[in-house]
Coordinates of C-alpha atoms and ligand atoms in Angstrom, one line a residue:
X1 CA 0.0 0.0 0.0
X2 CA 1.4 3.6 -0.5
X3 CA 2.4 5.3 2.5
X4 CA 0.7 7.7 4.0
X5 CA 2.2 11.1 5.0
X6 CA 2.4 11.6 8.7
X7 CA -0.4 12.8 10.1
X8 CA -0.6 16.7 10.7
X9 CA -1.1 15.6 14.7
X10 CA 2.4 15.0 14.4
X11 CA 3.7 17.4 12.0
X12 CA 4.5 20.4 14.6
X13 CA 2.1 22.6 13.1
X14 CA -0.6 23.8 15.7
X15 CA -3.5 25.3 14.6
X16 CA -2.6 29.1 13.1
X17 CA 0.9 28.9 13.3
X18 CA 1.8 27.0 10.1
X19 CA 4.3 28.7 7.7
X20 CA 2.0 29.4 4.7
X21 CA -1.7 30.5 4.1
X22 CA -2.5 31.2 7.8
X23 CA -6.2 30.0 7.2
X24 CA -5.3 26.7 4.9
X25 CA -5.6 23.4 7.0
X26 CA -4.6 20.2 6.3
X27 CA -5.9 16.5 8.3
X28 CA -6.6 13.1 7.7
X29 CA -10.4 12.1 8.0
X30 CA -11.0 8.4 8.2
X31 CA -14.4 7.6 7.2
X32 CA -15.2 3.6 9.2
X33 CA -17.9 2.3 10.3
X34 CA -20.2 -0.7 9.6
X35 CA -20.4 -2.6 6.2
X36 CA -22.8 -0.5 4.1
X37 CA -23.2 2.5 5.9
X38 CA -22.6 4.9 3.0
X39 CA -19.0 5.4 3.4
X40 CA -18.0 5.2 -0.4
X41 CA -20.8 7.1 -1.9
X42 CA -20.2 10.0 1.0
X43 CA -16.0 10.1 -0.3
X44 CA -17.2 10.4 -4.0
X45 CA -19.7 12.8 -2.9
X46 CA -17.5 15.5 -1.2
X47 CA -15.1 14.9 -3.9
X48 CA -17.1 15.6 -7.0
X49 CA -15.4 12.2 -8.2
X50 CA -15.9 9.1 -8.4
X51 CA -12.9 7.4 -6.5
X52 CA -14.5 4.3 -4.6
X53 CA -17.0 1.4 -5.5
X54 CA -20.6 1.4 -4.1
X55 CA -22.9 -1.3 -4.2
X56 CA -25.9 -2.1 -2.1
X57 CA -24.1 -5.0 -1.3
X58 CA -21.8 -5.2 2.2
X59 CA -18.1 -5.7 2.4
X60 CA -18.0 -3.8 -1.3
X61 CA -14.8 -1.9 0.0
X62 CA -12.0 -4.0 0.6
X63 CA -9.0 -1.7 1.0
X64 CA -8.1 1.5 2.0
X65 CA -8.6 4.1 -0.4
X66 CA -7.3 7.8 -0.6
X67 CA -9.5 10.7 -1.4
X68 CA -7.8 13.9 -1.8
X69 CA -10.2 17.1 -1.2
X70 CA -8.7 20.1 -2.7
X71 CA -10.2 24.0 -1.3
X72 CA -8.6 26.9 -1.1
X73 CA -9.3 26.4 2.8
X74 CA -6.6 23.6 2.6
X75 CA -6.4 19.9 1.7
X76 CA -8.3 16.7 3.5
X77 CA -7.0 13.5 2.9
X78 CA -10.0 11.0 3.4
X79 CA -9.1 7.1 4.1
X80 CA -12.2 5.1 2.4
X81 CA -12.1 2.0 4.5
X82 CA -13.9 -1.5 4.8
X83 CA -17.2 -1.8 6.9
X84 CA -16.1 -3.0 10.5
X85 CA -17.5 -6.9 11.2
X86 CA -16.0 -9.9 12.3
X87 CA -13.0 -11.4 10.4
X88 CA -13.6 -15.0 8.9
X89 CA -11.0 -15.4 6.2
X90 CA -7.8 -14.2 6.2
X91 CA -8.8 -11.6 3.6
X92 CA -10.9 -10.2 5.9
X93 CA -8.5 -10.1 9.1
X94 CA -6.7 -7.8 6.3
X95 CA -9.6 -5.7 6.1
X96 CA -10.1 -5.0 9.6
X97 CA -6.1 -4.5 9.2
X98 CA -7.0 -1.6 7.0
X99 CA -9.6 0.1 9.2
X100 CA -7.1 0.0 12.0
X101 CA -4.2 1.8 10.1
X102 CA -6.9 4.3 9.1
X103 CA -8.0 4.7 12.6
X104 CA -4.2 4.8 14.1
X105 CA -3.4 7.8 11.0
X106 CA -6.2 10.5 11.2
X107 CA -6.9 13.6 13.0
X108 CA -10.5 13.0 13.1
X109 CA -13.0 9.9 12.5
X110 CA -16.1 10.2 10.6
X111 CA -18.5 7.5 12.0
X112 CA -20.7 6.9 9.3
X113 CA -23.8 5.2 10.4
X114 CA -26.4 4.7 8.6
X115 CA -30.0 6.2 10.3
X116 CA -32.3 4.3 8.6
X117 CA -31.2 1.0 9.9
X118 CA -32.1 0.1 13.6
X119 CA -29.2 0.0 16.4
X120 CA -28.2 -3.2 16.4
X121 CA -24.8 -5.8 17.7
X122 CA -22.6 -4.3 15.2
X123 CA -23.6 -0.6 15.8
X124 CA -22.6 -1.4 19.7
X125 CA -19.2 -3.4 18.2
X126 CA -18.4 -0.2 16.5
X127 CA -19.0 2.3 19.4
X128 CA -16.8 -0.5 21.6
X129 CA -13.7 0.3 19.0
X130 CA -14.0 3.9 19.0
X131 CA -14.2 4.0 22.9
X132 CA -10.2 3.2 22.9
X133 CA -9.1 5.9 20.3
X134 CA -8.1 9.5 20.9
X135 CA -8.8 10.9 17.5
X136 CA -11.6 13.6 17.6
X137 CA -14.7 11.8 16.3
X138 CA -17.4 13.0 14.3
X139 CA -20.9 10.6 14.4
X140 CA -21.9 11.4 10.7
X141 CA -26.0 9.9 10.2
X142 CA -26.2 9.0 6.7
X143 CA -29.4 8.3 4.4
X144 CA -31.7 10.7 6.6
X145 CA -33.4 10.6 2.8
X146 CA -34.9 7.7 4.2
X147 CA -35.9 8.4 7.7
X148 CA -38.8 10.2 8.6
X149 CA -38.2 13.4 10.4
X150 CA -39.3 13.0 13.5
X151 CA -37.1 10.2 14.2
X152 CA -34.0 12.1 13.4
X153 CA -33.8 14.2 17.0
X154 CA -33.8 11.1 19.1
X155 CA -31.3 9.7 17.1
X156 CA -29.0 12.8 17.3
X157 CA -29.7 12.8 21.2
X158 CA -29.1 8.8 21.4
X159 CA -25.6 9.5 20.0
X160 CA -25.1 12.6 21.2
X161 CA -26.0 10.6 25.1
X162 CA -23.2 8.1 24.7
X163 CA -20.8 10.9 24.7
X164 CA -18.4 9.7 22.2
X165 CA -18.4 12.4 20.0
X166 CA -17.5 16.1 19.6
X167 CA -19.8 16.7 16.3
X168 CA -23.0 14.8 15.1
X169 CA -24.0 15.4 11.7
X170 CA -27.1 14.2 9.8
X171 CA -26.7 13.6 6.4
X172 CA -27.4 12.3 2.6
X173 CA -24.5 10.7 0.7
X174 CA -27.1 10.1 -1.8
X175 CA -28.6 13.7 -2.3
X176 CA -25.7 15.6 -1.1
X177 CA -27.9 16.8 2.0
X178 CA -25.7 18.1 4.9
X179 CA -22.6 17.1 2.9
X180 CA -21.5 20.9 2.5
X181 CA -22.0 21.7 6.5
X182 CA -20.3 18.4 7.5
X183 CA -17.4 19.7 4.8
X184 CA -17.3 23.1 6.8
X185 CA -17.1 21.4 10.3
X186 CA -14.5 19.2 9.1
X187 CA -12.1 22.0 7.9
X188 CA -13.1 23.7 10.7
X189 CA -11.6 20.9 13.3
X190 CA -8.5 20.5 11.0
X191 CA -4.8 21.7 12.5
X192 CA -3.5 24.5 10.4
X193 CA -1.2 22.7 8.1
X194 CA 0.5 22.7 4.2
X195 CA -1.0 20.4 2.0
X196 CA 0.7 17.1 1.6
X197 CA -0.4 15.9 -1.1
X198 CA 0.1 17.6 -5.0
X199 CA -3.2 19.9 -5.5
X200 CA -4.1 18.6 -8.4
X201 CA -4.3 15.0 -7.5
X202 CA -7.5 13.3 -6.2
X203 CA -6.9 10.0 -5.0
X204 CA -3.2 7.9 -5.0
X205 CA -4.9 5.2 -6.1
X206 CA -3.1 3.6 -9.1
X207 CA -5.4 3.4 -12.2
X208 CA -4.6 -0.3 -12.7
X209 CA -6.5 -1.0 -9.1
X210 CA -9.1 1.3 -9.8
X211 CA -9.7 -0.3 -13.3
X212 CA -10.4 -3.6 -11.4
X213 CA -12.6 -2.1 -9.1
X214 CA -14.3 -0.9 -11.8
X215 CA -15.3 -4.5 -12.8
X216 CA -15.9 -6.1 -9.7
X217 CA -18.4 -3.4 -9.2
X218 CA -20.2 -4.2 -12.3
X219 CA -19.6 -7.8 -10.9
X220 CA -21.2 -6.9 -7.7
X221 CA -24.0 -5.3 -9.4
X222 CA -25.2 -7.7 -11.3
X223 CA -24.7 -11.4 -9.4
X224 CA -25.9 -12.2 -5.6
X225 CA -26.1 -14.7 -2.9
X226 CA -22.3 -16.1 -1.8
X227 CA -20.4 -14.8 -5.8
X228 CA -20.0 -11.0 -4.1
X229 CA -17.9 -12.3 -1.7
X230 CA -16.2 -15.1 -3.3
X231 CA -14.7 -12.8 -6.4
X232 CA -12.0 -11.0 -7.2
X233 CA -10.3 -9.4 -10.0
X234 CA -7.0 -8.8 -10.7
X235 CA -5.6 -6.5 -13.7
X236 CA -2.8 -8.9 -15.0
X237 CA -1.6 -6.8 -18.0
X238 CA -2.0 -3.3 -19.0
X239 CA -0.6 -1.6 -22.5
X240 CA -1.1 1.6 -23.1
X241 CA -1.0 2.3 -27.2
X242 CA -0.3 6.7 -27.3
X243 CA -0.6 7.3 -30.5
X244 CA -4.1 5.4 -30.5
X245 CA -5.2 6.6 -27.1
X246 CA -5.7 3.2 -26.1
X247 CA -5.3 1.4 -23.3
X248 CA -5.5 -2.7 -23.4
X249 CA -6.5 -3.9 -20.1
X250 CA -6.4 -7.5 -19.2
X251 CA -7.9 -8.8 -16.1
X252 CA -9.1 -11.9 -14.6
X253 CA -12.4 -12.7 -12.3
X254 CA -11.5 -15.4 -9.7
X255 CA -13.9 -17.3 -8.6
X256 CA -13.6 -20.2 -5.6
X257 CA -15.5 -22.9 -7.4
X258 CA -15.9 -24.5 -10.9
X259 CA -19.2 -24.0 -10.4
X260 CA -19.3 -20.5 -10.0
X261 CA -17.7 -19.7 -13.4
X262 CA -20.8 -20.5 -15.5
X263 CA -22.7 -18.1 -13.1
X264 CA -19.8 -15.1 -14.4
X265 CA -19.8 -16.2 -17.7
X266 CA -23.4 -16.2 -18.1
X267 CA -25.7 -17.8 -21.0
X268 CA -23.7 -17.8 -24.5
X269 CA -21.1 -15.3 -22.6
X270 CA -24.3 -12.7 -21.7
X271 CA -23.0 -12.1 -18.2
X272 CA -19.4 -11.2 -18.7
X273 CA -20.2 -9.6 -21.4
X274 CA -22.6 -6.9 -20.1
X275 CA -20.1 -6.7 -16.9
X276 CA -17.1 -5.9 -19.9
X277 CA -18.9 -3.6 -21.5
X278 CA -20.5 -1.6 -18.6
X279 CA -16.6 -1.5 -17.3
X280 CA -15.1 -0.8 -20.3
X281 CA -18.0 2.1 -20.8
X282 CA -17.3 3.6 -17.5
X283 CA -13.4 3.2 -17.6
X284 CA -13.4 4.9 -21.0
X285 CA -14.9 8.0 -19.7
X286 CA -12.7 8.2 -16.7
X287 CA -9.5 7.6 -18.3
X288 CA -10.6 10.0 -21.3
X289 CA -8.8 7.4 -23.5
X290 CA -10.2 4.4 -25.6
X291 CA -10.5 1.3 -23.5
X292 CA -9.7 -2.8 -25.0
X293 CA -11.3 -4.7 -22.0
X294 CA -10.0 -8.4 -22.0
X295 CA -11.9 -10.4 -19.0
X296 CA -11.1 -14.1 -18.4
X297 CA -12.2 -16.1 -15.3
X298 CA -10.4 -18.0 -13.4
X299 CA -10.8 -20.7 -10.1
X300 CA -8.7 -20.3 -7.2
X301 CA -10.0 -22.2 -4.3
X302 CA -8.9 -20.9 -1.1
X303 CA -8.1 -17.1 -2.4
X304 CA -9.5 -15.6 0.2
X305 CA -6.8 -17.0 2.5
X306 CA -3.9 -16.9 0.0
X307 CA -1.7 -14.4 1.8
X308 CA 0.6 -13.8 -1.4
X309 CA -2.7 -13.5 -3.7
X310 CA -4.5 -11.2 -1.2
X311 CA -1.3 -8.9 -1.6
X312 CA -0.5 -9.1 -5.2
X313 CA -4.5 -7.9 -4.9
X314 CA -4.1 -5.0 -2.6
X315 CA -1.4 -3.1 -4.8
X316 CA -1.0 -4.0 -8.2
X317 CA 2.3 -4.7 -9.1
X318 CA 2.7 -1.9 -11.3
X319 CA 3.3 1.9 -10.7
X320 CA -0.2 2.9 -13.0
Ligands
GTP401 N1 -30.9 6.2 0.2 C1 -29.6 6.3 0.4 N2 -28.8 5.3 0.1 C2 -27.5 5.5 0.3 C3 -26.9 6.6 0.9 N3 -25.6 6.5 1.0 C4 -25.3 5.3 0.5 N4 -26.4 4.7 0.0 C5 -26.5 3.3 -0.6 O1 -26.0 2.4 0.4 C6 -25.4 1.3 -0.3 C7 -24.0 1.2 0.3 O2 -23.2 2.3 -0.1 P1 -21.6 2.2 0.0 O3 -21.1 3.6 -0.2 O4 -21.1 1.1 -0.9 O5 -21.4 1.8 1.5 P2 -20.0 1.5 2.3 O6 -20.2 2.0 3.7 O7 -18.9 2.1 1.5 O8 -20.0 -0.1 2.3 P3 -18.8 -1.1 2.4 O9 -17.7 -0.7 1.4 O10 -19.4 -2.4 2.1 O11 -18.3 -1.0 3.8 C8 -25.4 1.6 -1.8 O12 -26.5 1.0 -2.4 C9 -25.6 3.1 -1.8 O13 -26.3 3.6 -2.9 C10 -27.9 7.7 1.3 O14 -27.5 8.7 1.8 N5 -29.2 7.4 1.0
MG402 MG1 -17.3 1.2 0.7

């Protein structure tokens, strides 16, 4: 995984005393919390960008992913990580891994919970994790486009009663509802501090593992029951033509069971191919270049406790 500057805790800068723009702030938000909750959609939200997967399915996020939020009132590095829940694969024990690291790096956590689900084990697993880090912490009540409004006060004054967090802020990933005040109070709670990151970059996500992610979204989107968790891609080549504006793209869907494959391939190839083109359609306008999608798939039994594979996964090889 790249590195992660320091954070600005540690970076000898206290608020209003750092050398350049006296207002400009810089601090790493970690958005966590429970599988689903709205964390991706709420990063590609405040960033104008699409930088991280979403489906409606949980456990969609499975590493964690920089988003780079660039304002005149400074710079925000926000750590996309995977929804917090038990670990029963090694891939998973690395998931959790991530969400730790993200914890352990920012300045402030963004708790994103999502209000239209009741309180349940997992809600009170989460709070039990934050109760043991120092971080400032900012409860952040997502998809209040789907909770009536009179049930929005008692659950600002439930979380606001266990006294776990400085700020409590309802919003809408979804509609963008809240997203510009939670922005605000965000900056607002920042350390003065110089950007760390080049201005014009948005995430340091290399394109290769965004391209995959790209098709295990469509993947996600359009199979169910145990294939969501049991897939992965991998990019395993990638050729970039100049003169053509092309890039070649090959990249295999694993699967854990022979079975499985027909299920990705689909009827006559119908199945991979809408997930190919749908990728390939998206990539193309992202990468503002032509896109050749090559998908294969591929069994690999145990990769979800394959320590090497689960790496080669994480960070693509390559520097793209
Ligand atoms: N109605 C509504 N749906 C939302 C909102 N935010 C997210 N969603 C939906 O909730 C589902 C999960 O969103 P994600 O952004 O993938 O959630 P996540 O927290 O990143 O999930 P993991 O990566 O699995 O931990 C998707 O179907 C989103 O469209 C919201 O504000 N309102
Ligand atoms: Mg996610």
């Amino acid at each position: 995984m790249q590195k992660m500057p320091p954070s600005s805790k540690d970076n000898g800068a206290p608020a209003g005393e750092d050398a350049g723009d006296p207002r400009a702030r810089f601090g790493i938000v970690a958005l966590v919390g429970r599988p689903n909750a709205g964390k991706s959609t709420l990063l590609n939200r405040i960033l104008g960008q699409k930088v991280a997967i979403v489906s409606p399915k949980p456990q969609t996020t499975r590493n964690r992913i920089v988003g780079i939020l660039n304002e005149p009132r400074g710079q925000i590095a926000f750590l996309d990580t995977p929804g917090i829940h038990k670990p029963l694969h090694k891939l998973n024990v690395r998931m959790m891994e991530h969400v730790r690291t993200a914890l352990s790096e920012a300045d402030i956590l963004a708790v994103m919970i999502d209000a239209s689900a009741p309180f349940g084990h997992g809600d009170e697993f989460v709070l039990e994790m934050l109760r043991a880090q120092k971080n400032k912490r900012f409860a952040v009540l997502n998809k209040i486009d789907l909770l009536k409004k009179s049930k929005l006060l008692p659950l600002i004054q439930q979380y606001s009663e266990t006294g776990l967090f400085d700020e409590i802020v309802p919003v809408s990933a979804t509609t963008g509802d809240g997203v510009v005040e939670l922005t605000e109070l965000l900056f607002k709670n920042l350390p003065a501090g110089e950007a760390q990151y080049p201005s014009e970059d948005f995430t340091t996500q290399p394109e290769r593992f965004f391209a995959a992610e790209i098709v295990r979204e469509k993947l996600l989107r359009h199979t169910s029951e145990e294939l969501p968790y049991t897939t992965a891609v991998a990019v395993e080549r990638w050729e970039e033509e100049e003169e053509k504006n092309l890039i070649k793209i090959y990249a295999t869907i694993v699967v854990e069971r022979e079975t499985q494959k027909p299920i990705v391939i689909g009827k006559h190839g119908s199945m991979i191919k809408t997930i190919g083109t749908e990728a390939r359609e998206e990539l193309e306008a992202i990468l503002g270049a032509k896109v050749f999608l090559d998908l294969h798939v591929a069994v690999h039994q145990h990769w979800r406790d394959d320590q090497r594979f689960l790496g080669e996964l994480e960070w693509p090889l390559g520097e793209k």
